[in-house]
XYZ file of C-alpha atoms in Angstrom:
280
model
C -0.080 0.012 -0.337
C 2.797 2.542 0.902
C 4.317 2.151 -2.634
C 1.081 4.253 -4.046
C 2.005 7.242 -1.996
C 5.603 8.968 -1.542
C 5.866 9.442 2.362
C 9.603 9.479 3.319
C 11.213 12.185 4.815
C 13.938 11.621 2.075
C 11.617 13.357 -0.286
C 13.211 16.398 1.300
C 16.913 15.448 1.249
C 17.764 18.053 -1.092
C 16.480 20.801 1.113
C 17.741 19.182 4.332
C 21.121 18.406 2.958
C 21.668 22.161 2.086
C 20.729 23.352 5.387
C 23.364 20.957 6.757
C 25.792 22.009 5.103
C 25.136 25.797 5.483
C 25.156 25.203 9.236
C 28.239 23.210 8.878
C 26.319 20.201 10.908
C 28.378 17.489 11.991
C 26.623 15.629 14.793
C 23.423 14.665 13.412
C 20.457 12.935 15.640
C 17.566 11.250 13.701
C 14.329 9.866 15.394
C 12.944 6.833 13.699
C 14.699 4.844 11.312
C 12.264 2.271 10.086
C 13.725 1.075 6.968
C 16.731 3.486 6.902
C 15.726 5.274 3.793
C 16.800 8.854 5.056
C 19.467 7.214 7.286
C 21.857 6.445 4.416
C 21.380 9.919 3.179
C 22.465 11.146 6.332
C 25.034 8.500 7.042
C 26.898 9.318 3.376
C 26.490 13.186 4.684
C 28.118 12.432 7.807
C 30.930 10.483 6.551
C 31.802 13.380 4.091
C 32.262 15.586 6.700
C 33.941 12.943 9.462
C 31.007 13.428 11.401
C 28.345 11.184 12.797
C 24.908 10.172 12.791
C 22.882 8.900 15.658
C 19.820 7.180 14.845
C 17.218 6.497 17.721
C 14.695 3.945 17.215
C 13.415 1.210 19.535
C 12.278 -1.277 17.097
C 13.624 -0.682 13.373
C 13.539 -3.246 10.522
C 16.206 -5.756 10.630
C 17.653 -4.321 7.539
C 18.406 -1.132 9.084
C 20.003 -2.502 11.972
C 22.303 -4.971 9.895
C 23.017 -1.960 7.845
C 24.223 0.313 10.796
C 26.255 -2.263 12.215
C 28.303 -2.246 9.140
C 28.791 1.708 8.962
C 31.199 3.002 11.900
C 29.610 6.651 11.509
C 26.406 5.483 12.411
C 25.101 5.222 16.104
C 22.002 3.357 16.890
C 20.072 3.672 20.289
C 17.494 1.302 20.606
C 15.289 3.471 22.943
C 12.354 5.845 22.512
C 13.301 9.305 21.740
C 12.396 10.901 25.189
C 14.623 8.146 26.794
C 17.667 8.332 24.409
C 17.990 12.265 24.305
C 19.765 11.989 27.770
C 22.706 9.948 26.401
C 23.438 12.823 23.668
C 25.390 16.068 23.565
C 27.417 18.214 21.070
C 24.308 17.667 18.302
C 24.310 20.215 15.619
C 21.129 19.131 14.119
C 18.094 17.148 14.687
C 15.492 15.381 12.339
C 12.056 14.099 14.176
C 9.999 11.689 12.255
C 8.749 9.328 15.259
C 5.491 9.266 17.096
C 3.268 11.721 15.399
C 1.387 13.239 18.677
C 1.503 16.316 20.491
C 2.669 14.846 23.806
C 5.635 13.319 22.228
C 6.899 16.002 19.573
C 5.896 18.850 22.019
C 8.464 17.208 24.694
C 11.009 16.229 22.116
C 11.409 19.999 21.234
C 11.962 20.885 24.879
C 14.332 18.369 25.571
C 16.253 19.587 22.376
C 16.108 23.322 23.424
C 17.504 22.372 26.617
C 20.332 20.360 25.120
C 21.247 23.071 22.646
C 21.720 25.790 25.804
C 23.529 23.356 27.629
C 26.056 22.774 24.744
C 26.068 26.086 23.129
C 24.807 25.064 19.942
C 22.235 26.911 18.088
C 18.981 25.106 17.192
C 18.490 23.435 13.802
C 15.481 20.850 14.048
C 13.497 19.358 10.868
C 10.277 18.012 11.542
C 8.241 15.434 9.302
C 4.184 15.254 9.527
C 3.487 18.701 10.202
C 0.643 18.571 7.322
C -2.443 16.126 7.044
C -3.204 13.933 8.815
C -1.134 14.426 11.433
C -0.430 17.844 11.845
C -3.951 18.651 13.698
C -4.822 15.021 14.799
C -2.620 12.850 17.333
C -1.121 9.234 15.748
C -0.131 6.687 18.418
C 2.022 3.863 17.986
C 1.970 2.828 21.467
C -0.967 4.629 22.848
C -0.002 3.205 26.568
C 3.353 5.177 26.374
C 1.438 8.704 26.216
C 0.434 9.774 29.824
C -3.690 9.556 30.012
C -4.001 13.402 30.647
C -2.249 14.150 26.984
C -4.020 11.000 25.198
C -7.087 11.575 22.964
C -9.471 8.915 22.684
C -8.230 6.691 19.604
C -9.070 4.182 17.002
C -6.725 1.650 15.278
C -9.262 0.741 12.645
C -11.279 4.191 11.767
C -9.721 6.230 9.226
C -8.935 10.216 8.579
C -10.734 11.646 5.430
C -9.988 15.190 3.948
C -12.398 17.990 5.499
C -13.517 15.822 8.168
C -12.804 15.922 11.763
C -14.275 12.754 13.104
C -12.863 9.481 11.944
C -14.689 7.242 9.442
C -15.021 3.502 10.243
C -13.502 1.401 7.798
C -12.705 4.299 5.356
C -9.819 6.506 4.639
C -6.270 6.695 5.732
C -5.978 4.550 8.743
C -3.604 2.288 10.841
C -5.131 -1.177 10.087
C -3.539 -2.283 13.688
C -0.444 -0.803 12.970
C -0.949 2.563 14.458
C -4.190 4.308 15.913
C -5.442 7.930 15.352
C -7.142 10.673 17.533
C -10.880 10.334 17.144
C -11.370 13.882 16.522
C -9.098 16.353 14.617
C -8.120 19.742 15.978
C -8.417 21.449 19.612
C -5.666 21.997 22.009
C -2.709 19.449 22.428
C -3.864 17.529 19.465
C -1.304 17.136 16.240
C 2.313 17.674 15.505
C 1.969 21.173 13.784
C -0.269 21.920 17.050
C 2.918 20.960 19.331
C 5.470 22.875 16.916
C 3.211 25.902 17.060
C 3.320 25.512 21.030
C 6.580 25.277 21.207
C 7.513 28.340 19.038
C 5.186 30.748 20.941
C 6.353 29.401 24.400
C 9.997 29.978 23.062
C 9.598 33.432 21.378
C 7.541 34.376 24.921
C 10.907 33.374 26.684
C 12.793 35.865 24.943
C 14.424 33.232 22.218
C 14.813 34.224 18.620
C 13.280 31.262 16.339
C 12.278 30.653 12.982
C 9.959 28.477 11.730
C 9.595 27.311 7.799
C 6.610 25.344 6.741
C 6.880 23.240 3.604
C 3.482 21.809 2.437
C 4.304 18.640 0.537
C 4.833 14.859 1.345
C 2.673 15.384 4.588
C 4.387 18.422 5.481
C 8.333 19.573 6.425
C 8.729 21.877 9.157
C 12.127 23.271 9.832
C 12.776 25.242 13.167
C 16.230 27.108 13.543
C 17.841 29.715 15.589
C 17.732 33.501 14.209
C 20.508 34.293 16.198
C 22.858 31.560 14.299
C 25.907 32.616 12.103
C 23.859 30.825 9.288
C 20.294 31.907 10.129
C 19.751 34.731 7.677
C 21.240 32.706 4.761
C 19.203 29.412 5.690
C 15.775 31.791 5.854
C 16.914 32.917 2.635
C 17.007 29.309 1.256
C 13.541 28.186 2.873
C 11.824 31.488 1.822
C 10.409 29.865 -1.585
C 9.302 26.797 -0.088
C 7.457 28.701 2.972
C 3.921 28.222 2.801
C 3.961 27.685 -1.087
C 0.590 27.728 -2.349
C 1.629 25.680 -5.319
C 2.985 22.718 -3.078
C -0.039 23.036 -0.820
C -2.463 22.444 -3.762
C -0.214 19.803 -5.534
C -0.177 18.004 -2.036
C -3.987 18.245 -1.690
C -4.507 16.756 -4.834
C -2.080 13.785 -4.423
C -3.986 12.925 -0.984
C -7.487 13.394 -2.719
C -6.237 10.858 -5.432
C -5.037 8.454 -2.729
C -7.789 8.474 -0.821
C -9.903 7.410 -4.024
C -7.656 4.760 -4.674
C -8.055 3.472 -0.632
C -11.893 3.917 -1.541
C -12.016 1.850 -4.321
C -10.076 -0.993 -2.533
C -12.218 -0.821 0.419
C -15.300 -1.236 -1.615
C -13.646 -4.068 -3.775
C -12.840 -6.164 -0.753
C -16.178 -5.624 0.473
C -17.685 -6.776 -2.769
C -15.509 -9.607 -2.866
C -16.471 -10.597 0.642
C -20.328 -10.104 -0.117
C -20.031 -12.387 -3.119
C -18.197 -15.023 -1.078
C -20.782 -15.124 1.292
C -21.204 -16.499 4.760
C -18.551 -19.412 5.699
């Protein structure tokens, strides 16, 4: 099914690598490796600078584990991000593509900010899935790891549709047992983009200069960076053409509508086959 939809953070690799080079980032951390699509790109970049990639993923695919073990410039930490961050220091850039919910992302960003301040590093963070469906709706891979006070009612089988706040049973973009969505879209403490916006607002209220660029394609890429960094103005100029680009947003919406249409065809075909087979 995933072959029908481009979904990887690696689709943004040119933008990300240009930004890493601009910031002279040597120590790079990524949250979530899965199959390692973005990891291989980052590892090549780190190798070119005699740097290191640290990949945080408690349960990546076996292919990634074997690949990481064969590359000395790659360190794998098999822990959830909020636990693994305590083992890190001197990080120049962060890529966040793990559990797509408010609680996890908001706390990841605050831990990153604290580590950057401790290590006297400017903040540079890339975040995937700031767009639909997880921008304003929590996704949970492990709901029991989210404190109840921050966990919305969720469903593993009902799916998300564009322009509908409530999940639809047996239809739409859904986890089918692999992940759960919050039943309702929108509202406080719900979704990746909401977490980023809350973090940015609190950071600015605390007197720190922080910029946030939104690239509305392939589920959305967000870039957070310290405006006081030596490379801050240059990075802003690099990102401006992509920031809230209306053409990219239109193409992304069309892409998602097409994908949801294919899902609907498949769901209806499966229902028709089940009906034709009759009761067993």
